[in-house]
Amino acid sequence: MARKTSLSGFPEWLPEERLVELHVLDVLRETFELHGFSSIETRAVETVEQLLRKGEIDKEVYVVSRLQEDEEAPEKDDARLALHFDLTVPFARYVVENGGHLTFPFRRYQMQKVWRGERPQEGRAREFTQADIDVVGDGALPFRYDVELALVMIDALAKLPIPPFVLRVNNRKLAEGFYRGIGLQDTAGVLRNIDKLEKIGPEKVAQALCDELGASPEQARAALQLASIRTEDTSFVEQVRALGVNTQLLEEGLQELAEVVGEASRRAPGTVVADLSIARGLDYYTGTVYETVLVGHEQLGSVCSGGRYESLASTGKKTYPGVGLSVGVTRLVSRILAQGMAEASRKVPTAVLVSLVDEESWSQAQDVAGQLRARGIACEVSASAAKFGKQIRYAERRGIPYVWFTVRAEDGSLAHEVKDIRSGEQVRADPAAWTPPAEDLRPVVRPAGA
């Protein structure tokens, strides 16, 4: 991997590593488009007020200001500009502002950089790339989209050079209905503590529920019993009901979660788990919540997460409910590279280096390169007419598989030959017709050992 950058938390890739990242982005893009999602891009900045409307993330937001004081700068802190920390909040603003020009339900995907002022560590950066998909409705959105998005993301992740993964699903209605049923009314506070379960363990979570929220030991124990339920099918429904809590909100959440898990387990068995410990930290989720972990790499955290939100996007008169999932592309690529899970077949896009026999042949070499490029073959021309051996060694260092030679025969005609510098094979070639094997046309990203 590339060396650590001088500015912690802002990863930079070497060219061959960037090819792996581009492969991940291309696979996601192609899959999202196959499922009917349209691409958008939103601005990098939002107002502080817009970003902080939902969720307790104020310490993570980077505020943007000019070095030279701006006389027209807003007086209110909430009107200042800040870099977006995710793509969902900017998307909600985008929908409200462009609702009259969109067709609903609106299916979008978005791949952009985001920024968070977190402490850099493995899997967490201050600048990173996310790839999101969302479906948003006008006033209402059928629950079926919660099921569909899980299936779309399973399809996308299954095509990436990563280990097996598990999409863990829960429903906030289920959790909140249960907490209220046992007498805990600060459901957001309970969710925030349950969300720390894997980090600090059940004993500390139980203590926090008692100390911070005033829960009794029995209430804390019941909340942890719910969070301990995990099934690969809909059997979680009976396990929850066996806990003896019954509320309308709980029942609604059970039915919705059963629909997601039932359909996903039928279409992609083993990839979806009902995990009732999943809470998600952001407050705008109102129903289904998702988290995805790589099997054997659970300590990395979730590589794809999201959920249902009913009122994140709203004009006051109109509400746009939605459901979405976000892939942490940088987190995924970092693990792929660190563990050698995949690699590019070569370092550069260039397939052919067109050599120079002398300095006067540069223009002629550009003619050859132009013919090759016209047929989609990436190539570059040598900068100088060094000895052929030196030009070949340059191609080797760059990872270019072929070197093109043009020489003038005694009768004045031009003879073209191309050399595969890996095998040493050199053959006659016509620049208007020659094409490398399909696997050499462009770099290919393959799983390790493939």
XYZ file of C-alpha atoms in Angstrom:
450
model
C 0.000 0.000 0.000
C 0.950 3.655 -0.351
C 2.915 5.118 2.540
C 0.992 6.960 5.218
C 0.319 10.513 4.135
C 1.778 13.433 6.041
C -1.776 14.450 6.992
C -3.394 11.688 9.040
C -6.847 10.532 8.013
C -6.616 11.613 4.373
C -5.648 8.443 2.444
C -3.939 8.567 -0.935
C -3.438 5.562 -3.214
C -0.620 4.520 -5.512
C -1.705 4.162 -9.185
C -2.183 0.384 -8.968
C -4.164 0.825 -5.727
C -6.315 3.479 -7.332
C -7.172 0.947 -10.053
C -8.630 -1.306 -7.345
C -10.701 1.585 -5.977
C -11.942 2.456 -9.471
C -12.911 -1.191 -9.995
C -14.997 -1.131 -6.810
C -16.690 2.103 -7.900
C -17.336 0.760 -11.408
C -18.917 -2.445 -10.092
C -21.168 -0.498 -7.738
C -22.128 1.993 -10.444
C -22.957 -0.691 -12.993
C -25.006 -2.680 -10.480
C -26.956 0.338 -9.254
C -27.774 1.327 -12.818
C -28.877 -2.224 -13.628
C -31.441 -1.799 -10.854
C -32.708 1.509 -12.247
C -30.906 4.050 -10.056
C -29.932 7.434 -11.534
C -26.719 9.244 -10.648
C -26.622 12.660 -8.978
C -23.964 14.735 -7.282
C -24.511 17.334 -4.589
C -22.277 20.179 -3.498
C -19.544 19.502 -0.939
C -20.832 22.099 1.543
C -24.086 22.637 3.404
C -25.052 25.086 6.101
C -24.269 24.010 9.654
C -27.992 24.205 10.414
C -28.776 21.775 7.588
C -26.122 19.277 8.670
C -27.017 19.314 12.362
C -30.779 18.952 11.985
C -30.641 15.267 12.871
C -28.182 13.265 14.956
C -25.464 14.200 17.401
C -22.498 14.654 15.104
C -21.585 18.312 15.738
C -18.061 17.443 16.899
C -17.345 15.669 13.609
C -18.298 18.498 11.239
C -15.606 20.530 9.475
C -16.625 24.181 9.209
C -15.466 26.022 6.059
C -14.244 29.621 6.204
C -12.060 31.982 4.228
C -8.591 32.871 5.486
C -9.416 36.526 4.965
C -12.389 37.679 6.978
C -15.498 38.020 4.863
C -17.550 41.137 5.587
C -20.635 39.347 4.280
C -20.083 36.252 6.408
C -23.272 35.144 8.208
C -23.582 36.322 11.789
C -25.365 33.196 12.986
C -23.249 30.100 13.515
C -25.959 27.886 11.978
C -25.654 29.763 8.679
C -21.944 28.998 8.320
C -20.827 26.532 5.677
C -19.496 23.087 6.545
C -18.320 20.017 4.626
C -20.952 17.286 4.472
C -20.308 14.304 6.771
C -22.521 11.926 4.788
C -24.548 11.960 1.557
C -28.013 11.378 3.029
C -28.529 14.819 4.586
C -27.408 16.666 1.404
C -29.633 14.352 -0.637
C -32.616 15.225 1.529
C -31.998 18.926 0.871
C -31.585 18.189 -2.850
C -34.954 16.410 -2.974
C -36.755 19.280 -1.243
C -35.233 21.863 -3.580
C -35.795 19.851 -6.766
C -38.978 17.970 -5.915
C -40.929 19.631 -8.708
C -38.498 18.288 -11.301
C -38.219 14.706 -10.028
C -40.379 11.656 -10.718
C -41.327 9.750 -7.576
C -40.465 7.284 -6.234
C -37.068 8.740 -7.067
C -34.195 6.231 -7.248
C -30.740 7.738 -6.976
C -27.154 6.664 -6.460
C -24.372 8.998 -5.447
C -20.603 8.495 -5.152
C -18.660 11.303 -3.513
C -16.125 12.290 -0.906
C -17.347 13.072 2.600
C -15.518 14.491 5.624
C -15.683 13.711 9.331
C -13.465 15.045 12.096
C -12.939 11.656 13.707
C -9.792 10.243 15.242
C -8.119 8.397 12.336
C -7.744 4.641 12.785
C -8.134 1.521 10.687
C -11.421 1.747 8.833
C -11.958 5.389 9.835
C -10.637 8.345 7.864
C -11.330 12.058 7.898
C -11.815 12.169 4.132
C -13.347 9.150 2.449
C -15.569 8.039 -0.412
C -19.117 6.781 0.024
C -21.439 5.164 -2.507
C -25.115 5.591 -1.629
C -28.414 4.358 -3.012
C -31.773 5.724 -1.879
C -35.390 5.561 -2.936
C -37.552 8.524 -1.900
C -41.320 8.886 -2.180
C -43.636 11.878 -2.309
C -45.721 11.730 0.873
C -45.480 7.948 1.180
C -43.095 5.161 0.235
C -44.177 1.490 0.134
C -42.307 -0.698 2.594
C -41.375 -3.016 -0.265
C -38.469 -0.712 -1.069
C -36.871 -1.641 2.266
C -36.746 -5.193 0.969
C -35.572 -4.216 -2.504
C -32.652 -2.112 -1.320
C -31.318 -4.983 0.756
C -31.402 -7.194 -2.352
C -29.742 -4.542 -4.546
C -26.890 -4.134 -2.088
C -26.421 -7.888 -1.734
C -26.141 -8.076 -5.531
C -23.566 -5.264 -5.605
C -21.373 -6.503 -2.752
C -21.386 -10.066 -4.076
C -19.584 -8.833 -7.216
C -16.708 -7.221 -5.318
C -13.376 -8.936 -4.512
C -14.162 -9.192 -0.803
C -14.723 -12.046 1.680
C -18.253 -13.325 2.408
C -20.402 -10.704 4.104
C -23.469 -10.586 6.330
C -26.138 -7.918 6.041
C -27.485 -7.446 9.554
C -30.987 -5.965 9.756
C -33.139 -4.606 12.548
C -36.157 -2.315 12.834
C -36.352 0.723 15.089
C -40.113 0.365 15.482
C -39.506 -3.075 16.938
C -36.850 -1.773 19.329
C -38.695 1.386 20.368
C -41.981 -0.485 20.810
C -40.220 -3.007 23.049
C -38.463 -0.343 25.155
C -41.712 1.520 25.718
C -43.398 -1.760 26.571
C -40.942 -2.306 29.424
C -41.294 1.289 30.607
C -38.245 2.982 29.038
C -39.535 6.153 27.368
C -36.202 7.671 26.277
C -35.962 5.271 23.362
C -33.328 7.368 21.558
C -31.109 7.163 24.624
C -31.564 3.399 24.863
C -30.725 3.027 21.163
C -27.552 5.069 21.547
C -26.389 2.839 24.373
C -27.355 -0.419 22.648
C -25.391 0.828 19.624
C -22.244 0.625 21.809
C -22.826 -3.024 22.695
C -20.046 -4.481 20.526
C -17.565 -1.805 21.648
C -18.028 -1.875 25.429
C -19.924 -5.101 26.140
C -23.277 -5.883 27.814
C -22.235 -5.134 31.404
C -21.180 -1.557 30.670
C -24.246 -0.995 28.479
C -26.509 -2.208 31.301
C -24.716 0.098 33.739
C -25.128 3.045 31.368
C -28.837 2.323 30.948
C -29.257 2.413 34.717
C -26.995 5.401 35.409
C -27.903 7.616 32.463
C -31.532 6.707 31.773
C -32.729 5.564 35.177
C -33.511 2.042 34.016
C -34.000 -0.637 36.636
C -31.776 -3.731 36.498
C -34.792 -5.694 35.204
C -35.409 -3.178 32.399
C -31.726 -3.172 31.432
C -31.718 -6.969 31.422
C -34.799 -7.054 29.159
C -33.265 -4.550 26.724
C -30.137 -6.711 26.500
C -32.219 -9.874 26.025
C -33.814 -8.272 22.981
C -30.426 -7.197 21.641
C -29.078 -10.751 21.967
C -31.512 -12.188 19.393
C -29.973 -13.142 16.034
C -31.484 -15.430 13.399
C -30.958 -16.129 9.698
C -34.698 -16.556 9.189
C -37.953 -15.206 10.615
C -37.747 -17.307 13.784
C -36.761 -14.117 15.643
C -40.470 -13.185 15.678
C -41.369 -15.930 18.153
C -38.233 -15.268 20.200
C -39.253 -11.629 20.648
C -42.848 -12.519 21.513
C -41.547 -15.003 24.091
C -40.127 -12.045 26.037
C -43.702 -11.130 26.968
C -43.854 -7.533 25.686
C -46.757 -6.482 23.494
C -47.211 -3.056 21.882
C -48.620 -1.970 18.540
C -45.316 -0.367 17.473
C -43.411 -3.533 18.389
C -45.788 -5.660 16.336
C -45.468 -3.347 13.330
C -41.684 -3.536 13.532
C -41.767 -7.328 13.810
C -43.876 -7.635 10.673
C -41.659 -5.276 8.673
C -38.436 -6.965 9.738
C -39.910 -10.381 8.958
C -40.710 -9.211 5.424
C -37.125 -8.048 4.804
C -35.453 -11.109 6.304
C -37.915 -13.583 4.810
C -37.485 -12.388 1.229
C -33.725 -11.797 1.481
C -33.058 -15.195 3.071
C -35.032 -16.841 0.266
C -33.101 -15.059 -2.498
C -29.666 -14.897 -0.859
C -29.519 -17.493 1.927
C -26.806 -16.962 4.491
C -26.179 -13.303 3.649
C -28.902 -11.702 5.794
C -29.336 -11.934 9.560
C -31.998 -10.421 11.791
C -29.770 -8.847 14.455
C -31.735 -7.030 17.122
C -28.645 -5.322 18.511
C -28.339 -3.080 15.432
C -29.374 0.461 16.324
C -27.463 2.928 14.077
C -26.250 6.109 15.724
C -28.034 8.749 13.651
C -31.431 9.861 14.901
C -33.150 10.232 11.533
C -33.769 6.492 11.048
C -37.350 5.499 11.837
C -37.791 1.880 10.729
C -35.510 -0.648 9.030
C -31.810 -0.266 9.813
C -28.964 -2.125 8.116
C -25.314 -2.838 8.866
C -22.936 -5.065 6.896
C -19.808 -6.813 8.137
C -17.192 -8.912 6.353
C -16.970 -12.421 7.766
C -13.651 -12.745 9.586
C -13.168 -8.974 9.573
C -15.881 -7.945 12.006
C -13.460 -5.689 13.905
C -13.385 -3.429 10.837
C -16.954 -2.399 11.567
C -19.794 -1.956 9.128
C -18.819 -1.540 5.465
C -22.373 -0.789 4.331
C -25.161 0.665 6.441
C -28.341 2.717 6.303
C -32.040 2.572 6.951
C -35.536 3.997 6.561
C -36.276 7.650 7.323
C -39.783 9.138 7.288
C -39.170 12.848 7.727
C -35.538 13.691 6.991
C -36.656 15.480 3.811
C -39.588 17.827 4.436
C -40.867 21.244 3.338
C -43.334 21.564 6.198
C -46.271 21.039 3.838
C -44.813 17.983 2.153
C -42.718 15.077 3.406
C -40.459 12.823 1.352
C -39.896 9.502 3.166
C -37.043 7.332 1.978
C -34.824 4.336 2.539
C -31.149 4.105 1.700
C -27.871 2.256 2.073
C -24.331 3.588 1.987
C -21.136 1.695 1.130
C -17.952 2.870 2.840
C -15.811 2.595 -0.287
C -12.598 3.832 1.321
C -13.018 1.483 4.275
C -13.573 -1.460 1.909
C -10.669 -0.583 -0.377
C -8.328 -0.068 2.577
C -9.048 -3.587 3.818
C -8.831 -5.096 0.309
C -5.362 -3.571 -0.158
C -4.075 -4.181 3.369
C -5.047 -7.856 3.261
C -4.063 -8.411 -0.383
C -7.590 -9.544 -1.260
C -7.303 -8.289 -4.835
C -4.858 -6.602 -7.146
C -4.744 -5.034 -10.597
C -3.191 -7.033 -13.426
C -0.844 -4.101 -14.123
C 0.004 -0.708 -12.676
C -1.108 1.539 -15.523
C -3.857 1.672 -18.174
C -1.211 1.740 -20.929
C -1.132 -1.463 -22.995
C 1.506 -0.440 -25.562
C 4.658 1.662 -25.518
C 5.452 2.890 -29.032
C 9.247 3.038 -29.230
C 11.434 5.476 -31.180
C 14.132 4.266 -33.567
C 15.576 7.810 -33.710
C 14.573 11.295 -32.644
C 13.129 12.096 -36.076
C 10.615 9.219 -35.816
C 8.586 10.779 -32.966
C 5.869 12.185 -35.247
C 5.666 8.843 -37.074
C 5.315 7.056 -33.736
C 2.454 9.387 -32.823
C 0.702 8.295 -36.038
C 0.942 4.680 -34.886
C -0.308 5.606 -31.423
C -3.234 7.468 -32.974
C -4.276 4.376 -34.951
C -4.110 2.203 -31.838
C -6.036 4.688 -29.678
C -8.738 4.987 -32.341
C -9.543 1.341 -31.635
C -9.532 1.730 -27.864
C -5.963 0.571 -27.184
C -4.274 2.708 -24.523
C -0.718 3.586 -25.472
C 2.064 6.090 -24.984
C 5.069 7.127 -27.052
C 8.652 7.009 -25.826
C 10.029 10.413 -24.895
C 13.442 9.785 -26.449
C 15.181 7.439 -28.836
C 17.227 5.626 -26.235
C 18.536 2.155 -27.000
C 15.701 -0.330 -27.488
C 16.794 -2.220 -24.377
C 16.384 0.926 -22.280
C 12.961 1.627 -23.763
C 11.888 -1.931 -22.988
C 13.108 -1.631 -19.399
C 11.068 1.561 -19.049
C 7.969 -0.362 -20.175
C 8.753 -3.098 -17.643
C 9.012 -0.593 -14.796
C 5.726 0.992 -15.818
C 4.008 -2.382 -16.127
C 3.285 -1.923 -19.842
C 2.972 -5.377 -21.470
C 3.761 -4.529 -25.126
C 6.418 -2.491 -26.960
C 5.837 -1.403 -30.555
C 8.751 -1.119 -33.022
C 8.687 0.646 -36.392
C 11.682 0.307 -38.723
C 12.229 1.312 -42.340
C 13.135 -1.512 -44.715
C 15.762 -1.184 -47.468
C 13.024 -0.508 -50.038
C 11.797 2.418 -47.954
C 8.666 0.731 -46.641
C 7.790 0.700 -42.948
C 7.791 -2.546 -40.999
C 5.886 -2.806 -37.726
C 6.489 -5.354 -34.999
C 5.118 -5.692 -31.481
C 6.845 -7.433 -28.597
C 5.189 -9.021 -25.571
C 7.915 -8.218 -23.064
C 6.620 -10.822 -20.595
C 7.067 -13.776 -22.958
C 9.622 -12.262 -25.304
C 7.474 -13.099 -28.338
C 7.796 -10.530 -31.157
C 5.570 -10.591 -34.244
C 4.706 -8.500 -37.296
C 1.730 -6.202 -36.672
C -0.453 -3.740 -38.551
C -1.282 -0.638 -36.467
C -4.650 -0.426 -38.216
C -5.631 -3.985 -37.265
C -3.547 -5.365 -34.363
C -5.317 -5.784 -31.013
C -3.910 -7.326 -27.837
C -5.734 -10.234 -26.165
C -8.863 -9.112 -24.316
C -7.237 -9.649 -20.903
C -4.455 -7.196 -21.840
C -6.615 -4.475 -23.344
C -7.031 -2.766 -19.970
C -6.030 -3.508 -16.382
C -8.143 -6.191 -14.721
C -8.732 -6.366 -10.979
C -8.759 -9.965 -9.778
C -9.210 -11.585 -6.373
C -5.920 -12.725 -4.868
C -4.855 -16.097 -6.236
C -7.200 -15.938 -9.228
